[in-house]
Amino acid sequence: MDVLYFAWVRERIGLPKEQVVTSAATVLDLVEELKAREERYAAAFADISALRVAVDQELTDFDAPLAGAREVAFFPPMTGG
Amino acid sequence: MDVLYFAWVRERIGLPKEQVVTSAATVLDLVEELKAREERYAAAFADISALRVAVDQELTDFDAPLAGAREVAFFPPMTGG
Amino acid sequence: MRVVVQEAAFDAGAELNAFSAGLGNMGAVVSFTGLVRDVAGGLAGMEIEHYPGMTEKAIAAICEEAMTRWSLGDALVIHRYGALAAGDTIMMVATASRHRVDAFQAAEFLMDYLKSRAPFWKKETTGQGDGWVAARDEDEDALTRW
Amino acid sequence: MRVVVQEAAFDAGAELNAFSAGLGNMGAVVSFTGLVRDVAGGLAGMEIEHYPGMTEKAIAAICEEAMTRWSLGDALVIHRYGALAAGDTIMMVATASRHRVDAFQAAEFLMDYLKSRAPFWKKETTGQGDGWVAARDEDEDALTRW
C-alpha cells in the first residue's frame, strides 16, 4: 500500500511517500504501526485530532477500514482557496 | 419647479421634463393637480402604488412636503442591476 | 471606491484585473457581472434609461453604506445605460476584503440595492414590440434581509 | 463545468470574460478571486502544496454538488499550486445563473468547500522563516450552513 504525507506531516516524517506492507484493519491500526516504528512517526501522529486522512483519494475517518485500499494519505487540515 | 418623468411614466405623459408652477404642499397634492390637467396625466398617475417619487434626487414618499423642492421626479419601480 | 455610469461598453475582465491590482493587502475579491439575457428568445435588444445626476448619487450612497457595514478594502460599481444587445455586459460590481465573507456579503448587498434603489429602467425590444421590464417582488423582498 | 489545477499563473480577468462569453442565456455571473496577501508585512512568498489526483477529483465533486443544489448555467474553478508571490492570484471561482441568488450562493458554497475540503496546504515564507498556514475554525464552521 502507498502511504502519502503532505505539508508538515511530510516534513516531520521526512518523506512524501512510501510503500508499506501492512495487515492493519483500519486507518487507526496503521497509525499505531507507524508510530511504533520510529520517533519521527510518533511525533507526526502524536495528535491525530490535528490530522486528516484520505483513503484512495477520498476523505474519511481514522476508523475507516483499509481492506482493498491502495493509497492512504495523511495531512493537516486543508488551507486552500 | 422641474418635474421629471421616466420610463413608461414619461411615455404616457409624452415628455421627459416640464416646468410646473405650483403651490402644492406635498407630492400627493402635486399629483392631484397634474391629474386634473389632462387625461394623459390622469392615466399615468391612475395607480400611484405602481409609482415611485424622488424629490431633489432623493427617493421619498408621496406624502413628502414640497417646500423648497427644486426637482420632483416620477417613475416606475427601478429595474437596474 | 469608484462609481461609473456610462453609455459605452466596458471590459469586465480588465476592470476586475485593475481592481485587484490596486488592493494592497486584501486577499478576497468578489465580482458580479450582469449580462443582457434573452429569456424568452427573440430579444432584439435592450434600452436602459436612467436619471442623470440622481443615479451617480444613489449608487455612491449605496457604496458608502456597504463600506461602513463591512470591512472592505475597496468597492467598484460600473453601470451602463442606453442601447445594449443580448450578451452585452450591463453592469458590474466588485468588492475586496481580507476575509471572503465581507466581500461576498457586500457584493450581494450592493446588487440588492442597485436592483431596486438605483434609478435605472430596462426596456426590452423583441420582434413583438417593446416592453418595460417589470420589477420583481423578490428583488424588493431581498432588501429586508439587510 | 471546468476545473483547472495548475502551477502557472493565469489571467483572472481573461478567464472571467471567456466564462461570461460562453453562457448563452445566463444573466448573472459571480466570481471570487483569492490573492496572496501579506497580512503581517514582510511576506517573501507562498508555497502551495497539493495532492495530485485527489485535488482534481475533490474539486470536481464539489462543483457537481453545487450544480445539483443550484440552478447554474456553468461553474469554473482554477487553483494554482507551487511558488507564489504577494499579490499573485491563487485561485478563482466563477458561477453563472439566471437570477443572481443562485450564482452568489453557489460561489460561496464552492469557496467554503474549497477552503476546507480540497487538498491544498499553504506555507508562508517571511524574513523570520517558513510557516504552514493554520486552518481557521471559521472556515470549518462555515460548512455547517450548507
Short mmCIF file of N, CA, C and O in Angstrom, two decimals, chain A residues 4-8 10-11 52 54 56-59 71-73 75-81, chain D residues 49-54 57 79 91 114-123 132-135:
data_model
loop_
_atom_site.label_atom_id
_atom_site.label_comp_id
_atom_site.label_asym_id
_atom_site.label_seq_id
_atom_site.Cartn_x
_atom_site.Cartn_y
_atom_site.Cartn_z
N LEU A 4 1.05 8.25 1.78
CA LEU A 4 1.50 9.59 1.38
C LEU A 4 1.38 10.56 2.55
O LEU A 4 0.46 10.43 3.36
N TYR A 5 2.30 11.50 2.57
CA TYR A 5 2.30 12.53 3.62
C TYR A 5 2.38 13.90 2.97
O TYR A 5 3.14 14.10 2.01
N PHE A 6 1.61 14.84 3.50
CA PHE A 6 1.62 16.20 2.93
C PHE A 6 1.87 17.24 4.02
O PHE A 6 1.61 17.00 5.20
N ALA A 7 2.38 18.38 3.57
CA ALA A 7 2.58 19.57 4.41
C ALA A 7 3.47 19.22 5.60
O ALA A 7 4.50 18.56 5.43
N TRP A 8 3.11 19.67 6.83
CA TRP A 8 4.05 19.42 7.93
C TRP A 8 4.14 17.95 8.33
O TRP A 8 5.12 17.54 8.96
N ARG A 10 4.49 15.54 6.13
CA ARG A 10 5.59 15.15 5.23
C ARG A 10 6.94 15.63 5.79
O ARG A 10 7.91 14.88 5.80
N GLU A 11 6.96 16.86 6.27
CA GLU A 11 8.22 17.40 6.78
C GLU A 11 8.69 16.66 8.04
O GLU A 11 9.87 16.38 8.20
N ARG A 52 -5.85 14.87 9.12
CA ARG A 52 -6.94 14.38 8.28
C ARG A 52 -6.38 13.20 7.50
O ARG A 52 -5.16 13.10 7.29
N ALA A 54 -7.07 10.51 3.97
CA ALA A 54 -7.80 10.12 2.77
C ALA A 54 -7.41 8.68 2.42
O ALA A 54 -6.24 8.32 2.49
N ASP A 56 -7.63 6.07 -0.70
CA ASP A 56 -7.87 6.08 -2.15
C ASP A 56 -8.45 7.42 -2.62
O ASP A 56 -9.41 7.47 -3.39
N GLN A 57 -7.83 8.48 -2.10
CA GLN A 57 -8.14 9.86 -2.52
C GLN A 57 -9.53 10.36 -2.15
O GLN A 57 -10.03 11.31 -2.75
N GLU A 58 -10.12 9.70 -1.15
CA GLU A 58 -11.39 10.20 -0.60
C GLU A 58 -11.18 10.50 0.88
O GLU A 58 -10.70 9.62 1.63
N LEU A 59 -11.57 11.66 1.32
CA LEU A 59 -11.50 11.99 2.75
C LEU A 59 -12.32 10.98 3.55
O LEU A 59 -13.42 10.61 3.15
N GLU A 71 -4.09 3.28 -1.46
CA GLU A 71 -3.38 4.52 -1.16
C GLU A 71 -3.99 5.19 0.06
O GLU A 71 -5.20 5.41 0.10
N VAL A 72 -3.16 5.49 1.04
CA VAL A 72 -3.62 6.21 2.23
C VAL A 72 -2.77 7.48 2.36
O VAL A 72 -1.56 7.42 2.17
N ALA A 73 -3.41 8.59 2.64
CA ALA A 73 -2.67 9.85 2.76
C ALA A 73 -3.01 10.54 4.07
O ALA A 73 -4.17 10.58 4.48
N PHE A 75 -2.45 14.16 6.33
CA PHE A 75 -2.12 15.58 6.16
C PHE A 75 -2.86 16.42 7.19
O PHE A 75 -3.84 15.96 7.79
N PRO A 76 -2.40 17.66 7.39
CA PRO A 76 -3.14 18.57 8.29
C PRO A 76 -4.41 19.07 7.62
O PRO A 76 -4.61 18.86 6.41
N PRO A 77 -5.29 19.77 8.38
CA PRO A 77 -6.47 20.36 7.76
C PRO A 77 -6.08 21.21 6.56
O PRO A 77 -5.07 21.90 6.59
N MET A 78 -6.90 21.14 5.52
CA MET A 78 -6.56 21.83 4.28
C MET A 78 -6.73 23.34 4.42
O MET A 78 -7.58 23.82 5.18
N THR A 79 -5.95 24.05 3.64
CA THR A 79 -5.99 25.52 3.65
C THR A 79 -5.98 26.05 2.21
O THR A 79 -5.14 26.89 1.86
N GLY A 80 -6.89 25.55 1.42
CA GLY A 80 -6.98 26.02 0.03
C GLY A 80 -7.75 27.32 -0.08
O GLY A 80 -8.02 27.99 0.90
N GLY A 81 -8.09 27.64 -1.30
CA GLY A 81 -8.93 28.80 -1.58
C GLY A 81 -8.16 30.11 -1.54
O GLY A 81 -6.99 30.14 -1.28
N GLU D 49 1.20 23.47 -1.57
CA GLU D 49 1.35 22.04 -1.83
C GLU D 49 -0.03 21.48 -2.12
O GLU D 49 -1.04 21.98 -1.60
N HIS D 50 -0.11 20.47 -2.95
CA HIS D 50 -1.42 19.84 -3.15
C HIS D 50 -1.24 18.34 -3.35
O HIS D 50 -0.12 17.82 -3.26
N TYR D 51 -2.33 17.65 -3.56
CA TYR D 51 -2.34 16.18 -3.63
C TYR D 51 -2.79 15.83 -5.05
O TYR D 51 -3.99 15.69 -5.30
N PRO D 52 -1.82 15.73 -5.98
CA PRO D 52 -2.19 15.48 -7.38
C PRO D 52 -3.09 14.25 -7.50
O PRO D 52 -2.85 13.23 -6.85
N GLY D 53 -4.11 14.33 -8.29
CA GLY D 53 -5.05 13.21 -8.43
C GLY D 53 -6.26 13.46 -7.56
O GLY D 53 -7.38 13.63 -8.06
N MET D 54 -6.03 13.53 -6.25
CA MET D 54 -7.17 13.79 -5.36
C MET D 54 -7.69 15.21 -5.54
O MET D 54 -8.91 15.44 -5.47
N LYS D 57 -10.17 15.54 -8.38
CA LYS D 57 -11.40 14.80 -8.08
C LYS D 57 -12.23 15.49 -7.01
O LYS D 57 -13.47 15.57 -7.11
N HIS D 79 -7.25 26.70 -9.67
CA HIS D 79 -6.47 26.80 -8.43
C HIS D 79 -5.02 26.51 -8.75
O HIS D 79 -4.71 25.50 -9.38
N MET D 91 -6.25 31.66 -6.85
CA MET D 91 -7.33 30.83 -7.40
C MET D 91 -8.51 31.70 -7.77
O MET D 91 -8.59 32.86 -7.38
N LEU D 114 -13.95 24.51 -0.98
CA LEU D 114 -12.56 24.52 -1.45
C LEU D 114 -11.59 24.81 -0.31
O LEU D 114 -10.52 24.21 -0.22
N LYS D 115 -11.98 25.74 0.56
CA LYS D 115 -11.12 26.13 1.69
C LYS D 115 -10.76 24.94 2.57
O LYS D 115 -9.63 24.83 3.03
N SER D 116 -11.73 24.10 2.84
CA SER D 116 -11.55 23.08 3.87
C SER D 116 -11.61 21.65 3.37
O SER D 116 -11.36 20.72 4.14
N ARG D 117 -11.98 21.44 2.10
CA ARG D 117 -12.14 20.08 1.61
C ARG D 117 -11.33 19.76 0.36
O ARG D 117 -11.30 18.60 -0.06
N ALA D 118 -10.68 20.74 -0.22
CA ALA D 118 -9.79 20.45 -1.35
C ALA D 118 -8.36 20.38 -0.79
O ALA D 118 -7.96 21.21 0.02
N PRO D 119 -7.60 19.35 -1.20
CA PRO D 119 -6.30 19.11 -0.56
C PRO D 119 -5.19 20.06 -1.02
O PRO D 119 -4.34 19.70 -1.84
N PHE D 120 -5.24 21.27 -0.48
CA PHE D 120 -4.19 22.27 -0.66
C PHE D 120 -3.68 22.69 0.71
O PHE D 120 -4.46 22.77 1.66
N TRP D 121 -2.39 22.97 0.78
CA TRP D 121 -1.80 23.46 2.03
C TRP D 121 -0.88 24.61 1.70
O TRP D 121 0.01 24.49 0.85
N LYS D 122 -1.09 25.73 2.40
CA LYS D 122 -0.30 26.94 2.15
C LYS D 122 0.82 27.09 3.16
O LYS D 122 0.60 26.97 4.37
N LYS D 123 2.00 27.41 2.66
CA LYS D 123 3.13 27.72 3.53
C LYS D 123 3.61 29.11 3.19
O LYS D 123 3.87 29.41 2.02
N TRP D 132 3.54 26.94 8.07
CA TRP D 132 2.30 26.47 7.44
C TRP D 132 1.14 27.31 7.93
O TRP D 132 1.02 27.57 9.13
N VAL D 133 0.29 27.71 7.03
CA VAL D 133 -0.89 28.48 7.40
C VAL D 133 -1.85 27.55 8.15
O VAL D 133 -2.14 26.44 7.68
N ALA D 134 -2.31 27.97 9.33
CA ALA D 134 -3.23 27.13 10.11
C ALA D 134 -4.65 27.27 9.56
O ALA D 134 -5.05 28.34 9.12
N ALA D 135 -5.37 26.16 9.57
CA ALA D 135 -6.79 26.22 9.19
C ALA D 135 -7.52 27.07 10.24
O ALA D 135 -7.19 27.03 11.42
#
